[in-house]
Coordinates of C-alpha atoms (C1' of nucleotides) in Angstrom, one line a residue:
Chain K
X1 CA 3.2 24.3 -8.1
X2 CA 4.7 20.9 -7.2
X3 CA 4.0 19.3 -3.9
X4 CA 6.7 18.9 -1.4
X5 CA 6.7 15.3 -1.7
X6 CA 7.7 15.7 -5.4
X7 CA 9.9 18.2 -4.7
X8 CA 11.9 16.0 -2.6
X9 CA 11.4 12.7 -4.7
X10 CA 12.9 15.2 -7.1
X11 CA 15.9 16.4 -5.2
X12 CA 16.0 12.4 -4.6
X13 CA 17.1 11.8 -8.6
X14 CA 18.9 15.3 -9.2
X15 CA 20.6 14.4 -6.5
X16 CA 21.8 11.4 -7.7
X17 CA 21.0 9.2 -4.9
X18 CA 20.9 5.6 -5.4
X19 CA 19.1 3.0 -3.5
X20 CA 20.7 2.5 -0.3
X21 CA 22.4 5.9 -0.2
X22 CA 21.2 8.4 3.0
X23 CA 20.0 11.5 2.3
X24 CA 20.8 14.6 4.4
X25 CA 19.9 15.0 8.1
X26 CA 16.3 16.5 8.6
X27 CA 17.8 19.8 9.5
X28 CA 19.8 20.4 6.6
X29 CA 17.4 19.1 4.6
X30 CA 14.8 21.4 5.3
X31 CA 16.8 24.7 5.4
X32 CA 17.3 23.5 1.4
X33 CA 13.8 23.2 1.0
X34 CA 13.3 26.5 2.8
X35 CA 10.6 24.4 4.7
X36 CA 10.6 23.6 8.7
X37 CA 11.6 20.4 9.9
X38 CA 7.6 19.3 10.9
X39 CA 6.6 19.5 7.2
X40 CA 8.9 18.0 6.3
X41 CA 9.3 15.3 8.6
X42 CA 5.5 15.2 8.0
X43 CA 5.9 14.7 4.2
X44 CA 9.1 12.4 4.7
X45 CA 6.4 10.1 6.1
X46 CA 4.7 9.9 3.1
X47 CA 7.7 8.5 1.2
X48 CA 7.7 5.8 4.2
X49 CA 4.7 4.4 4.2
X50 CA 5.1 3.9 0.5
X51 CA 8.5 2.5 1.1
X52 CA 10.7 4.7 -0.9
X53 CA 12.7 5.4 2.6
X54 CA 13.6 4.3 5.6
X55 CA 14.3 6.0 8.4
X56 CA 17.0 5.2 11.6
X57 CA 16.9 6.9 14.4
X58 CA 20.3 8.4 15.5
X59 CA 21.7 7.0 11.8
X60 CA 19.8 8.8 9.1
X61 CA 16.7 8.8 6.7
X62 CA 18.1 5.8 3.5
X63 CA 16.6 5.5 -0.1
X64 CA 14.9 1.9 0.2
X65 CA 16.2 -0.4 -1.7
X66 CA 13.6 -2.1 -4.3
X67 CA 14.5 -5.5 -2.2
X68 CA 11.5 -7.0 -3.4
X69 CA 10.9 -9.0 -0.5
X70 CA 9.3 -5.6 1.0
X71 CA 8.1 -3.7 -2.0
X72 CA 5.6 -6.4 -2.2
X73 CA 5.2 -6.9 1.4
X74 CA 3.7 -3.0 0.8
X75 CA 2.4 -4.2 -2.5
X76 CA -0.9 -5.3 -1.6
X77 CA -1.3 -3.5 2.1
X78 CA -3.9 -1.5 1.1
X79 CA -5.9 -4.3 1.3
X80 CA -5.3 -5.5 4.8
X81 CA -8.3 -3.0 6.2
X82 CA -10.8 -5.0 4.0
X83 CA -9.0 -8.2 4.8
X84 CA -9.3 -7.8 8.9
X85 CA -13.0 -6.2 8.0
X86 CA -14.6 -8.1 5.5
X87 CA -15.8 -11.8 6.9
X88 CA -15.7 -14.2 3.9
X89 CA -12.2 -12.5 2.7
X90 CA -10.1 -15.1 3.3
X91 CA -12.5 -17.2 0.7
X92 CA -11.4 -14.8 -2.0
X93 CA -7.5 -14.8 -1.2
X94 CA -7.5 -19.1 -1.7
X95 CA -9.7 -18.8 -4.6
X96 CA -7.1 -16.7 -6.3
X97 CA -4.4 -18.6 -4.8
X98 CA -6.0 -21.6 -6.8
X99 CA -5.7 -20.0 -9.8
X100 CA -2.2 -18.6 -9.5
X101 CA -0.7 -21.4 -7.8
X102 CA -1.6 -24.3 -9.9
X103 CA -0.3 -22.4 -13.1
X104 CA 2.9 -21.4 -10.8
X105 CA 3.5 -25.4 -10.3
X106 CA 2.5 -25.8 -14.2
X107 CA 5.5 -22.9 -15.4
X108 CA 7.7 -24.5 -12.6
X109 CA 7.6 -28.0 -14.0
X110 CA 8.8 -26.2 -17.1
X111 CA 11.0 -23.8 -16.2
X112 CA 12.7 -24.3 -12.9
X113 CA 16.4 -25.0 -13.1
X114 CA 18.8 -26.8 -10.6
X115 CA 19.2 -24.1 -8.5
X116 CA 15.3 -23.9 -8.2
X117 CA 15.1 -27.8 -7.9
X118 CA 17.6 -27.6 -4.9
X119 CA 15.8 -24.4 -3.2
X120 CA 12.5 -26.4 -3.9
X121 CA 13.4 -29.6 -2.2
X122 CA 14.9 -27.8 0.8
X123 CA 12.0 -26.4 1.2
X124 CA 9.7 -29.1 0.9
X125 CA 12.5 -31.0 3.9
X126 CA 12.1 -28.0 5.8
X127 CA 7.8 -28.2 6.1
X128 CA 8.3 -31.9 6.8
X129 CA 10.6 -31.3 9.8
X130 CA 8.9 -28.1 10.8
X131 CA 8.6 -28.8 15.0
X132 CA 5.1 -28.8 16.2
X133 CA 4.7 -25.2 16.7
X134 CA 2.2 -24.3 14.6
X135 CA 3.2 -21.1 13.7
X136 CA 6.6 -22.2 12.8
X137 CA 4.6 -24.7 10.6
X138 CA 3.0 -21.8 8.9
X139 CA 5.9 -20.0 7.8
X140 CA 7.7 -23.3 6.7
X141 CA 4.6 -23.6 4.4
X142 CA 4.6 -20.2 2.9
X143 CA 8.1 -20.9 2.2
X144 CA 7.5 -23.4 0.5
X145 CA 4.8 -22.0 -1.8
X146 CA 6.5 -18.9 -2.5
X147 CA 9.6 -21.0 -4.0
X148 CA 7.3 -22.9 -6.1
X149 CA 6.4 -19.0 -7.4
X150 CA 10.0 -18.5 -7.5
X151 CA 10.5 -21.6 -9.7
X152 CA 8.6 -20.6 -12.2
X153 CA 10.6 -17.8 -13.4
X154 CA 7.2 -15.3 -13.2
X155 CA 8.6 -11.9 -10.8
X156 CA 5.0 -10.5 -11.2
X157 CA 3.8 -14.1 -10.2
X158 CA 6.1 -14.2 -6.9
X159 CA 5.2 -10.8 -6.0
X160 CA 1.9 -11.1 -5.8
X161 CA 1.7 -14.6 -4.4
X162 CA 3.8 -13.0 -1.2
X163 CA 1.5 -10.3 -0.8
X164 CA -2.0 -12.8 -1.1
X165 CA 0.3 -15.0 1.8
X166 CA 0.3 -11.6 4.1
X167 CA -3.1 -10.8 3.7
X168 CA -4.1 -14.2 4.6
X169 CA -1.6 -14.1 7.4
X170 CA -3.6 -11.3 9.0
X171 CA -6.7 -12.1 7.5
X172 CA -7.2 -15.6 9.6
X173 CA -3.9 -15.9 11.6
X174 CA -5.5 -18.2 14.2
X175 CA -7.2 -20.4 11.8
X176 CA -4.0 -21.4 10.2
X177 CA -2.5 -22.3 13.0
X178 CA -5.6 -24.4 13.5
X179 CA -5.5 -26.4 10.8
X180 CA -1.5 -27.5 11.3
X181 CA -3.3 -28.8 14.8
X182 CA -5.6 -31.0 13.5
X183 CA -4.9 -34.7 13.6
X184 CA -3.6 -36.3 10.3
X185 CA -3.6 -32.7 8.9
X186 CA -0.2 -32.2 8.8
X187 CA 1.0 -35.5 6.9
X188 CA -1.6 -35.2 4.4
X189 CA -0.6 -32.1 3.8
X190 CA 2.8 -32.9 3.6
X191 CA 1.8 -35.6 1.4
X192 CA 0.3 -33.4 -1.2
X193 CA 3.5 -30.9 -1.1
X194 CA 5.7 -33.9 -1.4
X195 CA 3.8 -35.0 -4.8
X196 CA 3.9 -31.3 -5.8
X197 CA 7.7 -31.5 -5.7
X198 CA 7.9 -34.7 -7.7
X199 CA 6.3 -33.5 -10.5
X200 CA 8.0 -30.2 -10.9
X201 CA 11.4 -31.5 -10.2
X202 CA 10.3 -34.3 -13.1
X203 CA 9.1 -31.5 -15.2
X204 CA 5.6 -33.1 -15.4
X205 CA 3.8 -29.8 -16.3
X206 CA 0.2 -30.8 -16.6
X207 CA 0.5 -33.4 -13.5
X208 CA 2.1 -30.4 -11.0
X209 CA -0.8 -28.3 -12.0
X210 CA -3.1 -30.9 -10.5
X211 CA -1.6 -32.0 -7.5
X212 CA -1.6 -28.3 -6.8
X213 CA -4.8 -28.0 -7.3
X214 CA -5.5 -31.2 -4.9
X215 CA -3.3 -29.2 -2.2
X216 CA -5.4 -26.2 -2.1
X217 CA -8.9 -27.8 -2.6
X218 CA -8.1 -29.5 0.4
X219 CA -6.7 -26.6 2.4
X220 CA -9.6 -24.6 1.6
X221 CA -12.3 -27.3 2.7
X222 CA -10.2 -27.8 6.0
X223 CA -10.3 -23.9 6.2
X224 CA -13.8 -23.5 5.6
X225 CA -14.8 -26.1 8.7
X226 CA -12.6 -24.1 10.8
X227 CA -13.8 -21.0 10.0
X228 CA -18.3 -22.3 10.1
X229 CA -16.6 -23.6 14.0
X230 CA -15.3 -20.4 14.8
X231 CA -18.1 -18.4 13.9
X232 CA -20.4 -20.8 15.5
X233 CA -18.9 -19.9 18.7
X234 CA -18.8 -16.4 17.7
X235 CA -22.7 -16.3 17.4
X236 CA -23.3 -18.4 20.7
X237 CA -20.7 -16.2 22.9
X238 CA -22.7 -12.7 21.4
X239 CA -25.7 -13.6 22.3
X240 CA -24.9 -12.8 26.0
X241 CA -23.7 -9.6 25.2
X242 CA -25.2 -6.1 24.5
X243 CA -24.0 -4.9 21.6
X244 CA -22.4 -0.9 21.6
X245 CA -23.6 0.9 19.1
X246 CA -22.8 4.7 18.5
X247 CA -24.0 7.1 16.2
X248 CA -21.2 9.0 15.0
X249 CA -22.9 11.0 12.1
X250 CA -23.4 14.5 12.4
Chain Y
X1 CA 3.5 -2.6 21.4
X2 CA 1.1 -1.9 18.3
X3 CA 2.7 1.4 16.3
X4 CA 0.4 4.9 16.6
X5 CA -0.7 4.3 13.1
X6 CA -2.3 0.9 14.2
X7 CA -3.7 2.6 17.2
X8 CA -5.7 5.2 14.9
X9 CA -6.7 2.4 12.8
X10 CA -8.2 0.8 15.6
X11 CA -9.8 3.6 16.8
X12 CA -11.0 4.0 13.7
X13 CA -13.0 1.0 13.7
X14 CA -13.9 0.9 17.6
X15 CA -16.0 3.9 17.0
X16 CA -17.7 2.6 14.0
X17 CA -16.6 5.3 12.0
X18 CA -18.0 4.7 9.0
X19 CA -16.4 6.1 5.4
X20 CA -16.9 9.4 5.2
X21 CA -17.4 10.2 8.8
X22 CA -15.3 13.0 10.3
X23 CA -12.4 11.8 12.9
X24 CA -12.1 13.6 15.7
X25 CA -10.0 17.4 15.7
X26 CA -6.5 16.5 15.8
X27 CA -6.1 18.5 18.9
X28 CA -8.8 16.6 20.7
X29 CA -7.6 13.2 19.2
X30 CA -4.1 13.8 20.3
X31 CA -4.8 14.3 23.9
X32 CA -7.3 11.0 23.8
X33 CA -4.3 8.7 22.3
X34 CA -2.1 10.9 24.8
X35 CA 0.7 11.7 22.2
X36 CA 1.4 15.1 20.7
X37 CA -0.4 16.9 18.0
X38 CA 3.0 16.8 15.9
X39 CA 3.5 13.0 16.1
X40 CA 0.0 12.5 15.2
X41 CA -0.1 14.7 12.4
X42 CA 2.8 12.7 11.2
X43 CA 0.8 9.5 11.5
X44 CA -2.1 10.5 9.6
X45 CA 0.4 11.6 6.9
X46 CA 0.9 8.1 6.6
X47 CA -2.9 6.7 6.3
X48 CA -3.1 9.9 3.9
X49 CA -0.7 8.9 1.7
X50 CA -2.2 4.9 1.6
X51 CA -5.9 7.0 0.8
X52 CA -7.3 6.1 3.8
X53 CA -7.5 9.4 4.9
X54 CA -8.8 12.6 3.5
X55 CA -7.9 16.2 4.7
X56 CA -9.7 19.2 4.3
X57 CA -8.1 22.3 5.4
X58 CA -10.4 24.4 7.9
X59 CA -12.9 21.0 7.7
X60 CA -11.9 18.5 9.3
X61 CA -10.3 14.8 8.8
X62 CA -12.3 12.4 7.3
X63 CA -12.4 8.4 6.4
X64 CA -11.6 8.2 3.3
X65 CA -14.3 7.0 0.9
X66 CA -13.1 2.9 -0.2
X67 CA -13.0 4.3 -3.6
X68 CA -12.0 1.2 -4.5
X69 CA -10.5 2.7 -7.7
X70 CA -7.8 4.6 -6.1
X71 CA -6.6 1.7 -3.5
X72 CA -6.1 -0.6 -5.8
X73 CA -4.5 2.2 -8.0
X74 CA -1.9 2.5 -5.4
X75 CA -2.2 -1.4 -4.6
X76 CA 0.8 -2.4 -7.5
X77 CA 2.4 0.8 -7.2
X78 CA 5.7 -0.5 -5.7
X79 CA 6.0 -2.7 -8.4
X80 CA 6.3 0.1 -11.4
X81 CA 9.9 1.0 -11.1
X82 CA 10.3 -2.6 -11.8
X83 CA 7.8 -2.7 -15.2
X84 CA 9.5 -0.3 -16.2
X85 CA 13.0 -1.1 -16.3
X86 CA 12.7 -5.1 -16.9
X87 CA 12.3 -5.9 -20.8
X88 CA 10.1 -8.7 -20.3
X89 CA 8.1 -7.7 -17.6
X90 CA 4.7 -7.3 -19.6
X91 CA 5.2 -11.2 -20.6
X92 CA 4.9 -11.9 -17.0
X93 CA 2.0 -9.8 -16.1
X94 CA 0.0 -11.0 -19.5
X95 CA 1.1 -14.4 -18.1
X96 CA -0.7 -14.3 -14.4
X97 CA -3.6 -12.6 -16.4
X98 CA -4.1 -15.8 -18.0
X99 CA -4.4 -17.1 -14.7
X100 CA -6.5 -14.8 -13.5
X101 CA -8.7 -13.8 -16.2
X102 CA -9.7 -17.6 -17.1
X103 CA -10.8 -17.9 -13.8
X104 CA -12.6 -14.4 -13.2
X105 CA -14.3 -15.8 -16.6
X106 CA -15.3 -18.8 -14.8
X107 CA -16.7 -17.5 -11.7
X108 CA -18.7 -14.3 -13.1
X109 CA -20.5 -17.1 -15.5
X110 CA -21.5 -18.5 -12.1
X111 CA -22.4 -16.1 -9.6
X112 CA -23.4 -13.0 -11.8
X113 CA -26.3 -11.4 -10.9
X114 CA -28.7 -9.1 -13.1
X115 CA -26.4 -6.0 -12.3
X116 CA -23.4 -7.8 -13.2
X117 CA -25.0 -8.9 -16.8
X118 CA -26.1 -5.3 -17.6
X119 CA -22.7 -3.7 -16.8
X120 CA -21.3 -6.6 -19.0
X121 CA -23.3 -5.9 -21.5
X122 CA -22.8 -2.4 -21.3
X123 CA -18.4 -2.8 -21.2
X124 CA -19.0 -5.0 -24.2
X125 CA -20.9 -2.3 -26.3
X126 CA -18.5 0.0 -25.2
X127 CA -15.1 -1.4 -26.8
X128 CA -17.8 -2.4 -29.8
X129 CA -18.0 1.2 -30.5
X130 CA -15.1 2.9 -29.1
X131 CA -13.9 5.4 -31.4
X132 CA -10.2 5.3 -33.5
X133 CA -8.7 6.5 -30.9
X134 CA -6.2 3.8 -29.6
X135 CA -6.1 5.4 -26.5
X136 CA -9.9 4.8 -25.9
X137 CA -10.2 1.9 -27.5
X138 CA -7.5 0.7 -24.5
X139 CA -9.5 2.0 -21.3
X140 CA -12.3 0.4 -22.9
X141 CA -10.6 -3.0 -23.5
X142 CA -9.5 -2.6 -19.5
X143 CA -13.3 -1.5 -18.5
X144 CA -14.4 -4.6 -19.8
X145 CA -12.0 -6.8 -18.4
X146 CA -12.6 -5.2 -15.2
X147 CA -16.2 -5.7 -15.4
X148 CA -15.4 -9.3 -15.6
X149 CA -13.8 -9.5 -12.8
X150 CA -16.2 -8.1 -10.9
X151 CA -19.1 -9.9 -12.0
X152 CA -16.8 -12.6 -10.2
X153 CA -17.7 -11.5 -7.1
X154 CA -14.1 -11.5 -5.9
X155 CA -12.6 -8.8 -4.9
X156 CA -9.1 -9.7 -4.4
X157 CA -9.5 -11.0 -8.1
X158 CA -10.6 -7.7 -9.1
X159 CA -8.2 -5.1 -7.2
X160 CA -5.4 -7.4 -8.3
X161 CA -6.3 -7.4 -11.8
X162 CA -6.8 -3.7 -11.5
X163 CA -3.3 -3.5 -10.5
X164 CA -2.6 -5.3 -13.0
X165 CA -3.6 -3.7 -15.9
X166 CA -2.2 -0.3 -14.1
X167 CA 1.3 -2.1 -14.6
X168 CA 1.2 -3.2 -18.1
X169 CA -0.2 0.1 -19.3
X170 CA 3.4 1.8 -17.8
X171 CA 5.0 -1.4 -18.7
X172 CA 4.2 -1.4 -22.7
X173 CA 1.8 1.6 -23.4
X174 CA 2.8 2.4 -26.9
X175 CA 2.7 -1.1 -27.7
X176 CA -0.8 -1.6 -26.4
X177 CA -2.1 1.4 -28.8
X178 CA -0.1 -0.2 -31.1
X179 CA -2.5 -3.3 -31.0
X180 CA -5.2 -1.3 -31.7
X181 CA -4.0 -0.3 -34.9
X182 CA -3.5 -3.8 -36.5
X183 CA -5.2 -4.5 -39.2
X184 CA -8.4 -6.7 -38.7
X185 CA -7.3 -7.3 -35.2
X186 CA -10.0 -4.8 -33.5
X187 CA -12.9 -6.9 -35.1
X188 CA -10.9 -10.3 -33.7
X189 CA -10.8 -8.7 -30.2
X190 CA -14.4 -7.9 -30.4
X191 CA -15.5 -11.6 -31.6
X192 CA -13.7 -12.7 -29.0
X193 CA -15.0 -10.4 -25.9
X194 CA -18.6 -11.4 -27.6
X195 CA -18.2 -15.2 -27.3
X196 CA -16.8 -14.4 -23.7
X197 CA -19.9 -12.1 -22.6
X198 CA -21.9 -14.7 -24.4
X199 CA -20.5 -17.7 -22.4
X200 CA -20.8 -15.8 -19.0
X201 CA -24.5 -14.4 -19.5
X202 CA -25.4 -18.3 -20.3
X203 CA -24.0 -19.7 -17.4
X204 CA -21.6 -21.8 -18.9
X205 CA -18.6 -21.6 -16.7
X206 CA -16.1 -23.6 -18.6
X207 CA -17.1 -22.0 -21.9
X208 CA -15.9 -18.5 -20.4
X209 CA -12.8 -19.8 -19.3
X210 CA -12.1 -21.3 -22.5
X211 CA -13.1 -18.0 -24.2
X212 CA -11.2 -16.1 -21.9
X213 CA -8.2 -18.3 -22.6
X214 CA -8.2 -17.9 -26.0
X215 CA -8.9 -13.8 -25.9
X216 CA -5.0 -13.7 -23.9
X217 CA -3.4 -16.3 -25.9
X218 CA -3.9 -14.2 -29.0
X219 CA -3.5 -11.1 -27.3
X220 CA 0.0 -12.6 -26.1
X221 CA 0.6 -13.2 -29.3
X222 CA 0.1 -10.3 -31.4
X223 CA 2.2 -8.7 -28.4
X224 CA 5.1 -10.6 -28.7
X225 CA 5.6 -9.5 -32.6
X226 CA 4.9 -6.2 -31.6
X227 CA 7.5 -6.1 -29.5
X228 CA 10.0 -8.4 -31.0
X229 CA 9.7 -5.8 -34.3
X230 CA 10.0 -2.7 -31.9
X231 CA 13.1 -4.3 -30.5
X232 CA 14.9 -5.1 -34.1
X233 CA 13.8 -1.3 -34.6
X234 CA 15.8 -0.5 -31.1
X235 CA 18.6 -2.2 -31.8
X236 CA 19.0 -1.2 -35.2
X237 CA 18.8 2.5 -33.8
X238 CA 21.3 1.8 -30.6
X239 CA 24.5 1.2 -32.9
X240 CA 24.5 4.8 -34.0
X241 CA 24.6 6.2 -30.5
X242 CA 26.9 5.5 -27.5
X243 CA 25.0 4.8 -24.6
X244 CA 25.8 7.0 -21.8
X245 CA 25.9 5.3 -18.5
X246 CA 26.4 6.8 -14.5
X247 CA 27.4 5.3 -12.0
X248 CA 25.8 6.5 -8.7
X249 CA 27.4 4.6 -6.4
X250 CA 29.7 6.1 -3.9
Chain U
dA1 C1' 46.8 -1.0 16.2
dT2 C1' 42.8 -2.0 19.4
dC3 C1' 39.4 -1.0 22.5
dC4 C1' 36.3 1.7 25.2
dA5 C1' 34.3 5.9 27.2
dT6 C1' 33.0 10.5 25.6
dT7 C1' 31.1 13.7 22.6
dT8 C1' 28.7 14.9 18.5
dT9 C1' 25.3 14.0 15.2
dT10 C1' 20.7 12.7 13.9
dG11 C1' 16.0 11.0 14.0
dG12 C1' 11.8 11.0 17.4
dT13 C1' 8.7 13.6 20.3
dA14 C1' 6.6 17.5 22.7
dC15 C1' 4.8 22.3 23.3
dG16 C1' 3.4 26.6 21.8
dA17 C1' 2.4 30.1 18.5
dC18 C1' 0.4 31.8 14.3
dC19 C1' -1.9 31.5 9.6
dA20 C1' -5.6 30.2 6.4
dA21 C1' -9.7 27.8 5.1
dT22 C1' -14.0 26.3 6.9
dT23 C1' -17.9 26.1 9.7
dT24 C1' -20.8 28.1 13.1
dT25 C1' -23.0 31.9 15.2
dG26 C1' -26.0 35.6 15.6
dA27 C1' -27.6 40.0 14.5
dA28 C1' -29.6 42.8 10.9
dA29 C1' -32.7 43.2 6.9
dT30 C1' -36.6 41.6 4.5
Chain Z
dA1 C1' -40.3 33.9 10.6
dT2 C1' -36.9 33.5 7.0
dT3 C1' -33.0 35.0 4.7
dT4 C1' -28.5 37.2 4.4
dC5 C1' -24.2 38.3 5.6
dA6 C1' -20.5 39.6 8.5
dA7 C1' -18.0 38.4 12.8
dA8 C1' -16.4 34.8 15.7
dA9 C1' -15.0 30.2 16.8
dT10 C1' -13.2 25.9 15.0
dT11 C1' -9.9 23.3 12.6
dG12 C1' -6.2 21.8 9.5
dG13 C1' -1.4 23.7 7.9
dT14 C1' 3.1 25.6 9.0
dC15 C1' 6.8 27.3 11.8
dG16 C1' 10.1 27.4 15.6
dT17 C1' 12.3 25.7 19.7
dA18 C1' 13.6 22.6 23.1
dC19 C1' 14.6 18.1 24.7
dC20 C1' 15.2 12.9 24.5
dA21 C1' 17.3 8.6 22.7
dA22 C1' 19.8 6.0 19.5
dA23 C1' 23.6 5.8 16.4
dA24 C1' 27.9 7.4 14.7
dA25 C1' 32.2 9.9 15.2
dT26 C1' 35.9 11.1 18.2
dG27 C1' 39.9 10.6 20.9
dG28 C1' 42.6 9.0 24.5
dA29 C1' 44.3 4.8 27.2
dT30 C1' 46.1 0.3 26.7

DNA sequence: ATCCATTTTTGGTACGACCAATTTTGAAAT
DNA sequence: ATTTCAAAATTGGTCGTACCAAAAATGGAT
């Protein structure tokens, strides 16, 4: 017997919807089901929260469509529990983002093509004049990086580059904007993107790899001093506090 | 205004309820977050469906286990329709495991730990003596990789990689089995994950990720005339038929 | 033909009732 | 006192109705 999300992921292809199309008012819906509009409302929540539709109010329930942008944006969600939980997360996210990111500058040196040259140095003029907000700075950045990932012709790559960016977005949000407020940060960091560029856009494989792998060494030491500061304070400031504690097992 | 779902979430974790603890009745829980049973139901639809939650009927709701096996199972989801429509996708994915793998290679040969070793050592003997069946002889292969990652002591690296593999098994599954069934090539794979373990269980970081390296590169390889013979056999098979096409939009 | 107020449609929320599975309770039997 | 087991209370699952708010469809005035 087939749950009543498949049943309606099924009436979704019989029915010949495509991406983008909307898909009966609730109502309707579930008097074809032979269901009551809470269950299914409830199980129409399901598809949601994995993305498959979206919902608006007064307009209708859509199929998604597979703009990648947000299927990865859900991609790696799961995660973001452990990544607001977990202390030392964020050291895991850059230490993967070393690994992908210098082979993403690598395949871009090899494989980008004008268009990716142009979005690349656009990019690169954008972080340079980001204003001093910091969090403007931050987005500029990701920008950046995530058209290096474009460049280098790797969907799976891109994909999951975007979604190690959102999990560090909420893993240390404050500590990012930090480090784009510490003196001489910002030009040496634009520095390092601008060499970066040069060597992709020269199609200098081996020497993009390398100056991204300067870039993100660097980023992570900055990182790490911000975050030992932080939790320095952390430890002093709980020390004049009594810590809760309840005991929620049966 | 944070969304309900982020509310529960934060309740979640303001009463320290640990996995497996039971959540309050939804009755009760609904008057404390002073919405209606019906809209909360509908909310912890949506942690249900992302396996935070667990239902049982008459029971109670309870944190899910982190079964860390089936988050990162739905981790990559989103990305399958993509693996499997795109022709090339598994190219991609095999390349960012190149990435990846190198490094998880790297790391476990630094930080694992006794545990790490004997699980190693126990993924290694079983691909040694996996049975003919291609099938096991796969989940094996993925075990062991796994295990790598894990003795990396990253756990980004690891539910990613999961994710991963997840995608190329929908992505190229017959040609995986396939692999298995080369001649001489299950004896090169096993040479290979031995000089890996080997490397990683001395300590000798850059010998792993060398290893590692070379395991993918001839993996890749074989792959790629796999594939290029099973398209020749596609096309040579798509001239005798006409290809129905739809067109589903409106 | 265009524009704007009105009506209709449609998703979002709330309340109440009942069913079914589970847990708890408590009395009977040992 | 312990065990057993049936009745009662608890709790998630489903249904139905009513109402609100946003969007879309309607239709008349310009």
């Amino acid at each position: 017997m087939p749950t009543l999300a498949e049943q309606l992921e099924a009436f979704i292809v019989r029915s010949h919807l495509a991406p983008g199309a909307r898909l009966p008012p609730e109502r309707t819906l579930a008097a074809d089901l032979g269901v009551s509009r809470s269950r299914l409302r409830e199980t129409i929540q399901q598809l949601v929260s994995r993305g498959l539709i979206v919902s608006r109010r007064g307009g209708g329930n859509f199929i998604a469509e597979p703009a990648a942008d947000l299927a990865l944006d859900q991609a790696l969600k799961p995660l973001q529990p452990l990544a607001e939980s977990e202390a030392g997360y964020w050291r895991d996210i850059l230490e993967i983002r070393q690994s992908l990111e210098t082979d993403a500058a690598y395949y871009a040196a090899l494989r980008a093509g004008q268009q990716d040259k142009e979005r690349l140095t656009a990019a690169l003029d954008a972080v340079c004049a980001a204003s001093d907000d910091a969090a403007v700075q931050s987005r500029a950045d990701a920008a950046f990086h995530l058209a290096i990932a474009e460049a280098s012709h790797n969907l799976v790559l891109r994909q999951v580059m975007s979604g190690l960016f959102n999990l560090l977005k909420v893993s240390i949000a404050e500590s990012l904007t930090k480090l784009h407020q510490l003196p001489d940060t910002v030009e040496a960091l634009n520095a390092q993107h601008r060499s970066i560029v040069e060597a992709i856009l020269a199609g200098r494989a081996e020497e993009a790899r390398h100056a991204a792998a300067l870039h993100l060494s660097f980023v992570e030491d900055r990182l790490r001093h911000i975050e030992e500061e932080a939790a320095r304070l952390r430890r002093a400031t709980a020390l004049r506090h009594t810590i809760p504690q309840e005991d929620t097992s049966p």
